[in-house]
Every structure is written in structure tokens, then in C-alpha cells.
Coordinates of C-alpha atoms and ligand atoms in Angstrom, one line a residue:
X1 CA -21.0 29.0 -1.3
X2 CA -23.8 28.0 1.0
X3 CA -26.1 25.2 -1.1
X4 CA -29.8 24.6 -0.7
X5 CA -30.9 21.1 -0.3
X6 CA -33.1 20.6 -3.4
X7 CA -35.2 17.5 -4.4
X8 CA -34.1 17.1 -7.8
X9 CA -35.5 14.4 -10.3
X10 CA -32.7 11.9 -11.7
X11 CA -30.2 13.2 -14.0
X12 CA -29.8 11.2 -17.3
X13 CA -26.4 10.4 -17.4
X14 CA -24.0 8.8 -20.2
X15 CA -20.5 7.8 -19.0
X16 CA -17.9 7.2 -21.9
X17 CA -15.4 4.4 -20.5
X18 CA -16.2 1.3 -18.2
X19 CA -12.4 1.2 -17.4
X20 CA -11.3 2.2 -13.0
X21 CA -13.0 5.3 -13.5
X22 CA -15.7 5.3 -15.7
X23 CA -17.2 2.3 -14.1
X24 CA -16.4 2.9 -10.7
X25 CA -18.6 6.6 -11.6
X26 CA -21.3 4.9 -13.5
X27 CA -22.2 2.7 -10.4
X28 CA -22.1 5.3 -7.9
X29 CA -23.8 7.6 -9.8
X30 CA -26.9 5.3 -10.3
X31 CA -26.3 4.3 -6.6
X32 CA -27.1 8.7 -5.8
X33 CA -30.3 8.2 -7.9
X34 CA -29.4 8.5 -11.4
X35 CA -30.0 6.8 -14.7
X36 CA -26.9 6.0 -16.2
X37 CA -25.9 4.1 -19.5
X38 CA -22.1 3.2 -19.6
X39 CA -20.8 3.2 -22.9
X40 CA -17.4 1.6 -23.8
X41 CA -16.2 0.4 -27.7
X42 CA -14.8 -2.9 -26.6
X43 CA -17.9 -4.9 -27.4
X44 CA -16.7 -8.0 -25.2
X45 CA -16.3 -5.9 -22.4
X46 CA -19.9 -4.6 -22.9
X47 CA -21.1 -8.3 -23.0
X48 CA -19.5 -9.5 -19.9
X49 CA -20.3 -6.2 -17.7
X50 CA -24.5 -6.7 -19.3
X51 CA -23.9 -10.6 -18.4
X52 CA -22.8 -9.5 -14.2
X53 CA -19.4 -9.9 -14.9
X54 CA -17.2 -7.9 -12.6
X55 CA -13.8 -7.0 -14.1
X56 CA -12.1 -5.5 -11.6
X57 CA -11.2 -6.0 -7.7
X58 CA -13.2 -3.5 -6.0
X59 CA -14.6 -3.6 -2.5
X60 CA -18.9 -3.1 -3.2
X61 CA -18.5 -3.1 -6.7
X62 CA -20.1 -6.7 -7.0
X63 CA -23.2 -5.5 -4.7
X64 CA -24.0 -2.6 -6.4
X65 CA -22.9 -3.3 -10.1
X66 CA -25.9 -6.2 -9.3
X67 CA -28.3 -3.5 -7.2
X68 CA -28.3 -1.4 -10.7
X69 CA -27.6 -3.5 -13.6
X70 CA -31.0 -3.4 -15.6
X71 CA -32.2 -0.8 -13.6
X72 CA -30.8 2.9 -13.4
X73 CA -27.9 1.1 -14.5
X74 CA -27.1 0.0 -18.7
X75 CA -24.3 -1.2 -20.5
X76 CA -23.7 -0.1 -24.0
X77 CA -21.6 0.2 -26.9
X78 CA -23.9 2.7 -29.0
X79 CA -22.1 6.1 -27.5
X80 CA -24.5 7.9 -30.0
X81 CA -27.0 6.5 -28.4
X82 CA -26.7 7.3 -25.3
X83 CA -25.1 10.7 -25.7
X84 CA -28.9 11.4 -27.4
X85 CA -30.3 10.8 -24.4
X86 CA -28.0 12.4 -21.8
X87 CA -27.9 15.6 -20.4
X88 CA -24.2 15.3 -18.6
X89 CA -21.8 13.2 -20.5
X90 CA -18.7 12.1 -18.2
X91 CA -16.0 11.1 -20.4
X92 CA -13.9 8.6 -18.5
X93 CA -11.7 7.2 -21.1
X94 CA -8.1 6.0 -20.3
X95 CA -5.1 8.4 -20.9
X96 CA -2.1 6.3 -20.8
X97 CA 1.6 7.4 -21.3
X98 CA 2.9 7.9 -24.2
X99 CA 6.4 7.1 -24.4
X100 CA 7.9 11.1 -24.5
X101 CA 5.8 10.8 -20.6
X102 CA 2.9 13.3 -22.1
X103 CA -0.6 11.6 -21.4
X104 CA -1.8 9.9 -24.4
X105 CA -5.5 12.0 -25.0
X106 CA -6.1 10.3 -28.4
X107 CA -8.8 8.1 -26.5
X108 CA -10.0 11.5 -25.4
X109 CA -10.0 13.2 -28.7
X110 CA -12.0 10.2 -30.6
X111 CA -15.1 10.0 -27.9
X112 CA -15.3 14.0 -28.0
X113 CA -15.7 13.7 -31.5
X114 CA -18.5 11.2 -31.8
X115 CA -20.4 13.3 -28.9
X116 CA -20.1 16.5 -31.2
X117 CA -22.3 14.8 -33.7
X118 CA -24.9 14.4 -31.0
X119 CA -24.9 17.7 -28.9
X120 CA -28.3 18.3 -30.3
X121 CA -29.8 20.1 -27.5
X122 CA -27.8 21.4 -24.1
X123 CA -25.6 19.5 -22.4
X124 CA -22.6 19.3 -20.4
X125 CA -19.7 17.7 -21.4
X126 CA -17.5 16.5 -18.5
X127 CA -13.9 15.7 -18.1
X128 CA -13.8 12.9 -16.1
X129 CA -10.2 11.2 -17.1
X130 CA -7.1 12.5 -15.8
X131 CA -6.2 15.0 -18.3
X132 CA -3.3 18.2 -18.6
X133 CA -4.4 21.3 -17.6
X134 CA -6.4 22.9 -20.8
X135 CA -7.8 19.9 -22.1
X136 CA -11.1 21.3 -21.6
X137 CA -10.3 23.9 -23.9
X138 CA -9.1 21.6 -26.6
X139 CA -12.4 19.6 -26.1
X140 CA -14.5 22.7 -26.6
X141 CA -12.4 23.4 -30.1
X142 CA -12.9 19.5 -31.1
X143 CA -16.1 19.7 -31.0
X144 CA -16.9 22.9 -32.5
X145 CA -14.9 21.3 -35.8
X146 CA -16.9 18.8 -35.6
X147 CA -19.9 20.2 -35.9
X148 CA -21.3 20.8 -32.3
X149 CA -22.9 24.7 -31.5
X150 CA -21.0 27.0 -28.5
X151 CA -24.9 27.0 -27.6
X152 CA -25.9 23.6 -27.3
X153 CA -22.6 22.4 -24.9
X154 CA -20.0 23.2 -21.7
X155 CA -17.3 21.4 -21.4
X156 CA -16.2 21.2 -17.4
X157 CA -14.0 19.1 -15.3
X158 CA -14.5 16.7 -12.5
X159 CA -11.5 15.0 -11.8
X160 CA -11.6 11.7 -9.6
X161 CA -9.6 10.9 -6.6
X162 CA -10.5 7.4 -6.6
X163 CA -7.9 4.7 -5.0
X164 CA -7.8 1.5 -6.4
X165 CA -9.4 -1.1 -3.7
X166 CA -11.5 1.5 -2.0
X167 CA -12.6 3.6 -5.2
X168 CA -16.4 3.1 -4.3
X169 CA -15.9 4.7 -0.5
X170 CA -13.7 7.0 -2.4
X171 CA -16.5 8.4 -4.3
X172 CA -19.5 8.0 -2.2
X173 CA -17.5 9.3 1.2
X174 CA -15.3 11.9 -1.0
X175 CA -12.6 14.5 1.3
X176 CA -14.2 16.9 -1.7
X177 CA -15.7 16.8 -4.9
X178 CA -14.2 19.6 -7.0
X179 CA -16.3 20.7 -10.4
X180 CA -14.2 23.1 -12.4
X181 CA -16.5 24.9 -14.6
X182 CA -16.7 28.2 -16.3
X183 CA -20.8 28.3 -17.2
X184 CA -23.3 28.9 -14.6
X185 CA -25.9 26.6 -16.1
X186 CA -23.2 24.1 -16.0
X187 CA -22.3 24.5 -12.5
X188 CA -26.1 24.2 -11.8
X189 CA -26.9 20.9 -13.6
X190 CA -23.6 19.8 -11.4
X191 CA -24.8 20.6 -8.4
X192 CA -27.4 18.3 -9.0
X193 CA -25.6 15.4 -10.3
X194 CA -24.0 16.0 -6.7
X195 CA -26.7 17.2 -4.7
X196 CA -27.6 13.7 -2.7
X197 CA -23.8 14.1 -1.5
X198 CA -24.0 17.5 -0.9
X199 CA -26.7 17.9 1.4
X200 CA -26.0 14.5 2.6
X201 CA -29.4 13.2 1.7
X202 CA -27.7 10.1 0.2
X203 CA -26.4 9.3 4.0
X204 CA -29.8 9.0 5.3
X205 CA -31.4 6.4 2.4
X206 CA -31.8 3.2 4.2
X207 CA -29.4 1.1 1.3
X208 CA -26.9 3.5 1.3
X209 CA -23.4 1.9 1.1
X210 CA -21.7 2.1 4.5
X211 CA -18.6 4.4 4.2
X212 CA -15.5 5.3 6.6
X213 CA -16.8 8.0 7.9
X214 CA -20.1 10.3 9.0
X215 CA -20.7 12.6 6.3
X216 CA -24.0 13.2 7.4
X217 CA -23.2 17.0 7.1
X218 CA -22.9 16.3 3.6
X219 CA -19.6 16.3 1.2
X220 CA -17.4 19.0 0.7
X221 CA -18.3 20.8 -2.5
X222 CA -15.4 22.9 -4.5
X223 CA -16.5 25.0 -7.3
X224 CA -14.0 26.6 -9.6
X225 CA -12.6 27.2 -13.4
X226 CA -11.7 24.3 -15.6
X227 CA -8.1 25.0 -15.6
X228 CA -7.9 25.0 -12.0
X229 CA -9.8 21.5 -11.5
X230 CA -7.4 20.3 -14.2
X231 CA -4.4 21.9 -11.9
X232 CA -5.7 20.1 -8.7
X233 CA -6.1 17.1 -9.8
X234 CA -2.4 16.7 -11.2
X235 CA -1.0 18.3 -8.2
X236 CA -2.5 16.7 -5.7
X237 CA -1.3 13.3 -7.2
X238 CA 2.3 14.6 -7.5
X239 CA 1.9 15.8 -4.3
X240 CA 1.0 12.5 -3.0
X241 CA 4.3 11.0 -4.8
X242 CA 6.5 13.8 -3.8
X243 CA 5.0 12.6 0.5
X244 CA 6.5 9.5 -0.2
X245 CA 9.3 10.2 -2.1
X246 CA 10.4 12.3 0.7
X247 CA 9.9 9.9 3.6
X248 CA 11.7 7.1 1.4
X249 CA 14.8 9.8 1.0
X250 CA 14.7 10.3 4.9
X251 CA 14.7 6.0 5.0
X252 CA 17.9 6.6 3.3
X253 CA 19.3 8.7 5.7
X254 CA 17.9 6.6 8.0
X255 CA 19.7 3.8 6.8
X256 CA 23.2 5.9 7.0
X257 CA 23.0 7.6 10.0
X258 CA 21.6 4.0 12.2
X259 CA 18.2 4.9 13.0
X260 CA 14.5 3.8 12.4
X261 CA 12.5 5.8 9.6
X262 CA 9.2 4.1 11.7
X263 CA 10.4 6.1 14.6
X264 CA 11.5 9.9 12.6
X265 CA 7.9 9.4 10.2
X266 CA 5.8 9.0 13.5
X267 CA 7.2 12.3 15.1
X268 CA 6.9 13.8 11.4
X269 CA 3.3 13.3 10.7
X270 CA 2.3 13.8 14.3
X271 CA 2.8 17.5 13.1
X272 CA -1.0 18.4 12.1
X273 CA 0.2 19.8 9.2
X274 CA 2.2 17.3 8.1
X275 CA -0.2 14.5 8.8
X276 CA 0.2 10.6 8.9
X277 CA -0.9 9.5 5.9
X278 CA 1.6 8.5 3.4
X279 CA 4.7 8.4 5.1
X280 CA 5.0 4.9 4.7
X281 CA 8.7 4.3 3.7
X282 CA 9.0 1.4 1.8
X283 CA 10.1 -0.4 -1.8
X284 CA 8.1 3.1 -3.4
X285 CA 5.0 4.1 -5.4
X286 CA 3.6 2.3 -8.5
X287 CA 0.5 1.8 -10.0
X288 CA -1.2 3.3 -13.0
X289 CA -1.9 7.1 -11.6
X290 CA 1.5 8.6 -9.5
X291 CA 3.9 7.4 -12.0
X292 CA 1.8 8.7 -15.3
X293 CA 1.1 11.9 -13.1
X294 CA 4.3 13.0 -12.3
X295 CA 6.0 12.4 -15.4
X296 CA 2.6 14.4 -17.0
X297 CA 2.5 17.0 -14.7
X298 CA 6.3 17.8 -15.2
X299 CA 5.5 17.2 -19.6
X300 CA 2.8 19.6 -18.6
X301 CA 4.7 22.7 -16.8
X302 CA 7.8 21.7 -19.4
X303 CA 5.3 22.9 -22.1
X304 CA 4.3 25.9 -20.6
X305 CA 7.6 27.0 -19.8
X306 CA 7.9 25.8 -16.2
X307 CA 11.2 23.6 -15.3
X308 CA 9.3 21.4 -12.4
X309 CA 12.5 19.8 -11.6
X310 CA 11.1 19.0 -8.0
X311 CA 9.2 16.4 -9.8
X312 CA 12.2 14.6 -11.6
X313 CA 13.5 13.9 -8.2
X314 CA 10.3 12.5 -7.0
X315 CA 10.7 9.6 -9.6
X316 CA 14.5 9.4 -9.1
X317 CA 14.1 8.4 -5.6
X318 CA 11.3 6.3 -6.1
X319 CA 13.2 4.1 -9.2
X320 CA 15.9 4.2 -6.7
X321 CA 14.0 2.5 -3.9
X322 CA 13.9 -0.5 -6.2
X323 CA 17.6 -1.0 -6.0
X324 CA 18.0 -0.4 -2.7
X325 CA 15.6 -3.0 -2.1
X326 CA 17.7 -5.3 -4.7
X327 CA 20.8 -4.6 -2.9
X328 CA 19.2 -5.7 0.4
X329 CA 19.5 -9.2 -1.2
X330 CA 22.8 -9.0 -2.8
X331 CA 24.1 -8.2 0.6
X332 CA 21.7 -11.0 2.4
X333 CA 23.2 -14.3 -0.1
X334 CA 26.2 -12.7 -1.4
X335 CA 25.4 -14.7 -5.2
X336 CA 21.9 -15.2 -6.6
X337 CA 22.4 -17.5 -8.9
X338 CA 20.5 -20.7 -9.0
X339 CA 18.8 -19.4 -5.6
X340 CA 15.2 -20.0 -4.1
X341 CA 13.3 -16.9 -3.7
X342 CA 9.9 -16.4 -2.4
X343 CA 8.1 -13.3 -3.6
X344 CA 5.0 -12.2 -1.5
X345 CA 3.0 -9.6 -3.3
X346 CA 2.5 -9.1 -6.5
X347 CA -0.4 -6.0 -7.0
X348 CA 1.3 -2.7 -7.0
X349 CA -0.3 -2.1 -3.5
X350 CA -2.8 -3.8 -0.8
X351 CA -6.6 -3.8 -2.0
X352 CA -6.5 -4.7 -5.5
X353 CA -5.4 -7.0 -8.4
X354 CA -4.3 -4.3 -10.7
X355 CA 0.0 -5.0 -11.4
X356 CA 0.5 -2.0 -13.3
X357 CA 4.2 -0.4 -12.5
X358 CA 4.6 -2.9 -9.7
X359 CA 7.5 -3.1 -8.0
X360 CA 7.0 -6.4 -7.4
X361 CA 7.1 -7.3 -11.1
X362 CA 9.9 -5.2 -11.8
X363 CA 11.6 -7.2 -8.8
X364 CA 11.0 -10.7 -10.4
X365 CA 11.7 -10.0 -13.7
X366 CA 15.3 -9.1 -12.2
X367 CA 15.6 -12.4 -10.3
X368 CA 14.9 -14.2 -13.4
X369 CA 17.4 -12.4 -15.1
X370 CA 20.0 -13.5 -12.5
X371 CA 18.9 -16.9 -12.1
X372 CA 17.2 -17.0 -9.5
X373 CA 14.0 -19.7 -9.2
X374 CA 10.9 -17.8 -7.7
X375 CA 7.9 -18.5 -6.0
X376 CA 5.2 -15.9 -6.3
X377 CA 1.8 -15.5 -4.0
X378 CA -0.4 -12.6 -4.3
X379 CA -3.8 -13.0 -2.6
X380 CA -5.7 -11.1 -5.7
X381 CA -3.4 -10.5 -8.6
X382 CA -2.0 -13.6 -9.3
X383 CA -4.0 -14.1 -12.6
X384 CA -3.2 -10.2 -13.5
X385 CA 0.6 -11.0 -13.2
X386 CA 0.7 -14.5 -15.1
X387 CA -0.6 -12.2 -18.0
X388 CA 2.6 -10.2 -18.1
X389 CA 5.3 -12.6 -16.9
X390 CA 3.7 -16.2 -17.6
X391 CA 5.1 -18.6 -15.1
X392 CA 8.9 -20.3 -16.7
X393 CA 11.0 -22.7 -15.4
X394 CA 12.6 -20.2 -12.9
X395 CA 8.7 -18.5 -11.9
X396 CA 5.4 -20.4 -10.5
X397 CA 2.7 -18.9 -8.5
X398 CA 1.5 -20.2 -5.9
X399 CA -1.4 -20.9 -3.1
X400 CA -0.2 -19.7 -0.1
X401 CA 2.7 -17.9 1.5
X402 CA 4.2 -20.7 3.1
X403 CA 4.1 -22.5 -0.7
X404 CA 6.2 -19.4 -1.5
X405 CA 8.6 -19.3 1.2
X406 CA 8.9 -23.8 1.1
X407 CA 13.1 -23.8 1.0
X408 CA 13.6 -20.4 0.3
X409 CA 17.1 -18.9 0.7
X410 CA 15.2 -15.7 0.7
X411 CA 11.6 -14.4 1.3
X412 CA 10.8 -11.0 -0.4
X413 CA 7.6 -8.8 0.4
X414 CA 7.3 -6.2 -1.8
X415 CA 3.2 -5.6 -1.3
X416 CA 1.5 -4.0 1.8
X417 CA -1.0 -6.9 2.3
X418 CA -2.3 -7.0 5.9
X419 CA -2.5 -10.7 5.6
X420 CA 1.1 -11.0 5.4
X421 CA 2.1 -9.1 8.3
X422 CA -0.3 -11.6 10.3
X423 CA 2.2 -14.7 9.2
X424 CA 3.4 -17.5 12.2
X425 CA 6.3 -16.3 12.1
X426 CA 7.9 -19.7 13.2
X427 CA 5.8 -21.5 10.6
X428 CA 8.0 -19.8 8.0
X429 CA 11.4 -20.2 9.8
X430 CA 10.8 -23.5 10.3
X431 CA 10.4 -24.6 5.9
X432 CA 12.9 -21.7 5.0
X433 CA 16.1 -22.7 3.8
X434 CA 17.8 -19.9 5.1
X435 CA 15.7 -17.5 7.9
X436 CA 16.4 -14.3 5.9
X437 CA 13.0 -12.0 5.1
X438 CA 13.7 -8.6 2.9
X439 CA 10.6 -6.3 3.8
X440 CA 10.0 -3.5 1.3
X441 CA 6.7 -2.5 3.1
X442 CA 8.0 -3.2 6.7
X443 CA 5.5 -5.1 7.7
X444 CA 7.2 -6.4 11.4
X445 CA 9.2 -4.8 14.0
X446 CA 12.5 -5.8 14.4
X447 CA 12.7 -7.5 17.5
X448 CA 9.8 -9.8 16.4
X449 CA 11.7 -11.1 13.3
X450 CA 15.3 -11.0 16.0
X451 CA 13.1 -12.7 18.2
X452 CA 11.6 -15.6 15.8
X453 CA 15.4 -16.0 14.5
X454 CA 15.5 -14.1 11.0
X455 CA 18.0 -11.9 9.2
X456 CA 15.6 -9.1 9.1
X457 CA 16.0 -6.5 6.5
X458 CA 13.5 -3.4 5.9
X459 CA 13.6 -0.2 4.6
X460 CA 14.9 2.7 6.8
X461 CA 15.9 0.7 9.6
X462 CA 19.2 -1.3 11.2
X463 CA 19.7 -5.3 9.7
X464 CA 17.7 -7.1 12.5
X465 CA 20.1 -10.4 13.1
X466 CA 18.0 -13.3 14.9
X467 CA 18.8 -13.6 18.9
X468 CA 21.1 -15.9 20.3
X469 CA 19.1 -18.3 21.2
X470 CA 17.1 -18.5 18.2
X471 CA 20.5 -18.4 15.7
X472 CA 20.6 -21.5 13.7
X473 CA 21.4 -22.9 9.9
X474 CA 23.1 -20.1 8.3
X475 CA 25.6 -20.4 11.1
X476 CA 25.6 -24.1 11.1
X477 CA 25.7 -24.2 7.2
Ligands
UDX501 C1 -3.6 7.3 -6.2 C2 -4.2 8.5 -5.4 O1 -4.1 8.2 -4.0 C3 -5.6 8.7 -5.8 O2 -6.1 9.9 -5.1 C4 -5.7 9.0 -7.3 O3 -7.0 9.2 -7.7 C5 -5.1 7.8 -8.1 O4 -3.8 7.5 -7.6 P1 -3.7 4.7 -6.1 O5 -2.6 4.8 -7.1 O6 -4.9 3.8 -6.4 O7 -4.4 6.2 -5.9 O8 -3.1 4.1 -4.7 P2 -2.5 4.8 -3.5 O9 -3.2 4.3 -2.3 O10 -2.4 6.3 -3.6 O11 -1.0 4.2 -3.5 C6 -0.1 4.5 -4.6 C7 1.2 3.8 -4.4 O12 1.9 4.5 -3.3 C8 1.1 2.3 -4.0 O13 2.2 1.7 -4.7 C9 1.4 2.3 -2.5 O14 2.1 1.1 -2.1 C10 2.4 3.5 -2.4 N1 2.4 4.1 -1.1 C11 1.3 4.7 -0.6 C12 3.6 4.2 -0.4 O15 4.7 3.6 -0.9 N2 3.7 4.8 0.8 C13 2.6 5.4 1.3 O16 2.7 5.9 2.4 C14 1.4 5.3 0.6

């Protein structure tokens, strides 16, 4: 579909949910031109967010939460309110697990029916969340019951593929912006939420946000039915997971057969239609979106009468990435008991503070339970991670990675931080009890960690032992 660049006046938008998504959407949406009021129940949260609070670790979100706040920009808990005024409602409420590993859409269903009691005049309602496929049909039946005319609403979906840490790039500088939506008038209200992206016109204002790469040409634009949007979304993120989950298996072989998963992922993705990206062996995936997804995705097909078992596998390998990162350190100290470990990494990933399904807090709360005494450094999420295991007589945080590492018998990284593959390396050998470094995100190549004198182990690859000349305490002790 060839679209016309149009010069559109703003679109009055309300966004229901200041959580990753529905704040990371409000600001970049005011930031294409629009006026948007972001709506979210928690009062507090309201408060700090009106006050330039800025709750969550986001490259750009600080600049252009203060560029808008005020201005096309408002903070509200009155969702009538601004639903009244709105002509596109995004509703970006959180759908967490619920323990049978079906998303949780009871966040969904309460906001849909509030707006029903407001859809006084057209407007489109707009799946923003990560929800199963036909969730836009159950919103279009919730709120008819609740009072809302077929004429006077479409319900559509938009799903996001935001990353934590670079969400803002992720929306402004988007591989595609896919609108699943069954109503013409629906699609053409979209299209000019969108339009600044899709002609590009954005790329030429002279604030516009820098982003990683020209999209001067302006952003792909994907128009198709709601169920389908619904379907990408989900299997693009189990897609994702089942990439890694694959090259971690391969690590394994790795591991068995003697050779270097760096070396087989390289010659994988240099096939173009393999790609690169996301063959990064290591302790596995976490986070609050490929765990959720691929146990909803497989709740999903299970209910329609599909047996995805592809997907089971996906999270088996990836829960069994932990313990093969665990057994790394049984076989480094033999006992753990009563040993110093140093944990680098706490955030489920480089680039943010969020800890949800981290492996490194999985890891730690293991080492307590054997007896270990840890020392934690995370250069964002310490403060997210002190909330869910406070610090104990066996766990402090600490400033720096050397503070973590200070008479270690063992230093762990378990997140991707680009800071800690920059370390001096004989700065650490030197305060380290004993020179052994586990690496769940192989950070360093082996004959660097040989070289400096460590008892390298990494995932996928042969037990690096330190050179000759640079062997020293273990074999002394
Ligand atoms: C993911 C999807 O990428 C995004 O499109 C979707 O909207 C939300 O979920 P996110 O979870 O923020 O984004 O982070 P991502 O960068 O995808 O990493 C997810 C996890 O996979 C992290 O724990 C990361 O460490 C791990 N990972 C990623 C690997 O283990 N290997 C890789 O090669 C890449």
C-alpha cells in the first residue's frame, strides 16, 4: 500500500497505563506531535510522573518526559476524563502471568470497561499490551455489555516491540509498525497517529531524537486484521526465545564435542537468513516479555487445539542454562559452603534496571541457599534487586566490581554489561582470592583470561586454565 504524505493536525490521544509501554508510547507519541494525556489508577505514580519523576531506566526518557510534560504531554488518573476527550485510546495496561502461564487480562478487562461508559462519539480503541490472539474480540464484547454502541468504537491492535534500555529508539526508529485492524476508518485515523513516521517527516524536525539508523525514507508500515497483529506480536517474541534457545543448545554441544560456540554462531548468522542478532549463547533469556510469551503463546495454541511443543523446549533449555551455569562453579571450588562469591550483574540484561526473571537473581538466591557469602554490583539495578532479595548476612551490594570481586574464591557475571568486559583484568587477579571467573555472557576471549592467569569458564567453550607463567595461588594453596 503506497501512503500519501498528509499534513494532519494532532491526534488527541489517551493512553491507559504509564507502565514500560504505556509510558514509553505516551512520550513518543507527543514527541510525533500529538496531545496525549497518560492515565494510570496508581495515584502515587501519577504524582511522581506530574512532579518529573522518571521511574524507569530508559535511554531519552528523562529529555523528552521533561520536553512534553505540561505541554502535549499530561498525567492523569481521571481515565474518564481523558477517554472523553480522545479520539484513539491505546490501552497499555500490564498482563502479567497467571500462575496456569495464561496472561493475566483482568487489568485489560477493567480499563475496557470504564472506556465503554465514555465511547460517546467515534473512536478507536487500541490494543496496545501484549495480549492472546482474539483479545480484540473480547474487548469489542466487553464493551458492548457495558453499554458502548458497535457505531461509536473499533477495537484494533498495535502491538509494541519495544526493548527495555533502548524502547524510545525502538519506537521512534521502529523495523515496522504493524496496525491490525478490521475498520477502514480505523485504519485511517491510524495512519495518522503514524503518519510523521511513515512519510518520515518526523526525521526531518530539527529536535527530533537521534536514532540508530536513517529512516529518512520513512518507517515500514504493516497493515492487517486484528488477529493477525495479535499472532505477530506473540510469535515474533517466541521466535526471538526459540534464536536463543537454539544457539544455547548448540553451546551444549559445544561444550561436548570441544569446540567454541563464538566460532559455530559467527559462521551461523553470517548466513543472511539466519542473521547475527541473537545468537549470543550465554546463561539464557529473562526479563518480563520472552518468558510470559512463550509460556502464553503455547496457553494460547493449547486452547485452540494446537500442541506447540516446540515452545516447551524453548524454556527447557533456557531453565537449563541456569544449571549449567551452576555446575560451572561446583566443578570450579569443588564445595560452596562458607565461600566468597562476587556476582556482577544483576538486571536481567545490559541497558536497564528492570530484575524481572533474572538469572542473576535466580543465581544468588541459590548461593545463599548453599552458604555462600555474596557480593553483588550492578551498575543500574542494584536498588531494583535489594527490593526482592534485601541484603543478609550472606548478600551486600556493592560500588564497584572490584568491591565485588575483593577475596572472592569466585567471580560470577551473569549480565551482558559492556562495562564489565572493559575490566583490568590484572586489577581483579590481583584482590581475588582465588583467579577463577565463571562468564554466563562470555564477555572475554579465552586466551585473554589464560593470559592474565584465570580459570576461565564460559558458556559453549573449552575451561580456559591460566598460562604457565601466569599460574599462581590455587597451585600454591
Ligand atoms: C524483548 C523483545 O526483544 C522485544 O521485541 C519485545 O517487545 C519485548 O521482549 P527485552 O525482553 O526487553 O525485549 O530484551 P531483549 O533484548 O530481547 O533480551 C531478552 C533476553 O534475552 C535478555 O535476558 C538477554 O540477555 C537475552 N539474550 C538476548 C540472550 O541471551 N542472547 C541474545 O543473543 C540476545
Amino acid at each position: 500500500m503506497d501512503l500519501k504524505p498528509q499534513t494532519n493536525p494532532p491526534v488527541n490521544i489517551a493512553v491507559i497505563g504509564s507502565g514500560y509501554v504505556g509510558l514509553i508510547a505516551s512520550v513518543c507519541l507527543a514527541e510525533i506531535g500529538h496531545s496525549v494525556t497518560c492515565v494510570d489508577n496508581d495515584t502515587a505514580k501519577v504524582v511522581a510522573l506530574q512532579s518529573g519523576e522518571v521511574p524507569i531506566y530508559e535511554e531519552r526518557l528523562p529529555e523528552l518526559l521533561a520536553r512534553h510534560r505540561g505541554q502535549r504531554l499530561t498525567f492523569s488518573s481521571d481515565l474518564l476524563a481523558a477517554v472523553r476527550r480522545a479520539e484513539v485510546i491505546f490501552i497499555a495496561v500490564g498482563t502479567p502471568q497467571s500462575p496456569t502461564g495464561e496472561a493475566d487480562l483482568s487489568y485489560v478487562e477493567a480499563s475496557v470497561r470504564e472506556i465503554a461508559a465514555e465511547l460517546n462519539e467515534y473512536k478507536v480503541v487500541v490494543e496496545k499490551s501484549t495480549v492472546p490472539v482474539l483479545t480484540s474480540r473480547w474487548i469489542c464484547r466487553t464493551l458492548l455489555f457495558n453499554g458502548a454502541k458497535q457505531e461509536n468504537f473499533d477495537v484494533i491492535s498495535n502491538p509494541e516491540f519495544l526493548r527495555e534500555g533502548t524502547a524510545i529508539d525502538d519506537f521512534l526508529y521502529p523495523d515496522r509498525i504493524v496496525v491490525g485492524a478490521d475498520a477502514e476508518r480505523a485504519r485511517r485515523i491510524m495512519r495518522r497517529v503514524y503518519q510523521p513516521l511513515i512519510d518520515g517527516s518526523y526525521f526531518g524536525a530539527p529536535d527530533h531524537v537521534p536514532g540508530s539508523r536513517d529512516m529518512s525514507g520513512g518507517v515500514r508500515y504493516i497493515e492487517t486484521s486484528a488477529k493477525s497483529a495479535e499472532l505477530i506480536k506473540h510469535a515474533s517474541n517466541a521466535f526471538l526465545a526459540l534464536k536463543i534457545s537454539f544457539i544455547n543448545a548448540v553451546s551444549n554441544i559445544c561444550e561436548l564435542v570441544g569446540t567454541d560456540i563464538e566460532e559455530v554462531a559467527t559462521g551461523i548468522g553470517s548466513d543472511s537468513r539466519i542473521g547475527p542478532k541473537f545468537l549470543n549463547a550465554g546463561i539464557g533469556y529473562g526479563g518480563s516479555c520472552f518468558p510470559k510469551d512463550v509460556r502464553a503463546f503455547y496457553k494460547i495454541a493449547e486452547s485452540v487445539g494446537y500442541d506447540f511443543d516446540l515452545l516447551k523446549s524453548v524454556e527447557r533449555i533456557n531453565q537449563n542454562q541456569l544449571l549449567c551455569f551452576k555446575k560451572k562453579l561446583n566443578a570450579a571450588l569443588w564445595t560452596l559452603k562458607g565461600k566468597q562469591i562476587g556476582v556482577l550483574g544483576l538486571a536481567f540484561k545490559e541497558g536497564t534496571d528492570d530484575v524481572r526473571e533474572s538469572p542473576a537473581i535466580s543465581i544468588i538466591k541459590s548461593l545463599i541457599e548453599e552458604g555462600c557469602c555474596v557480593s553483588a554490583y550492578d551498575p543500574a539495578a542494584i536498588e531494583k534487586a535489594r527490593k526482592i532479595i534485601p541484603e543478609n548476612g550472606n548478600l551486600r551490594y556493592v560500588d564497584n566490581e572490584f568491591e565485588a570481586a575483593r577475596d572472592a574464591h569466585a567471580l560470577l557475571i551473569v549480565t551482558e554489561w559492556p562495562q564489565f568486559a572493559r575490566l583490568d583484568l590484572n586489577r581483579l587477579h590481583q584482590i581475588m582470592r582465588y583467579p577463577v571467573v565463571i562468564d554466563g555472557r562470555n564477555l572475554f576471549s579465552l586466551h585473554d583470561m589464560a593470559a592474565a592467569g584465570f580459570h576461565y569458564y564460559s558458556m559453549g567453550r573449552p575451561l580456559s586454565e591460566p598460562e604457565s607463567s601466569s599460574r599462581r595461588k590455587i597451585d600454591q594453596e
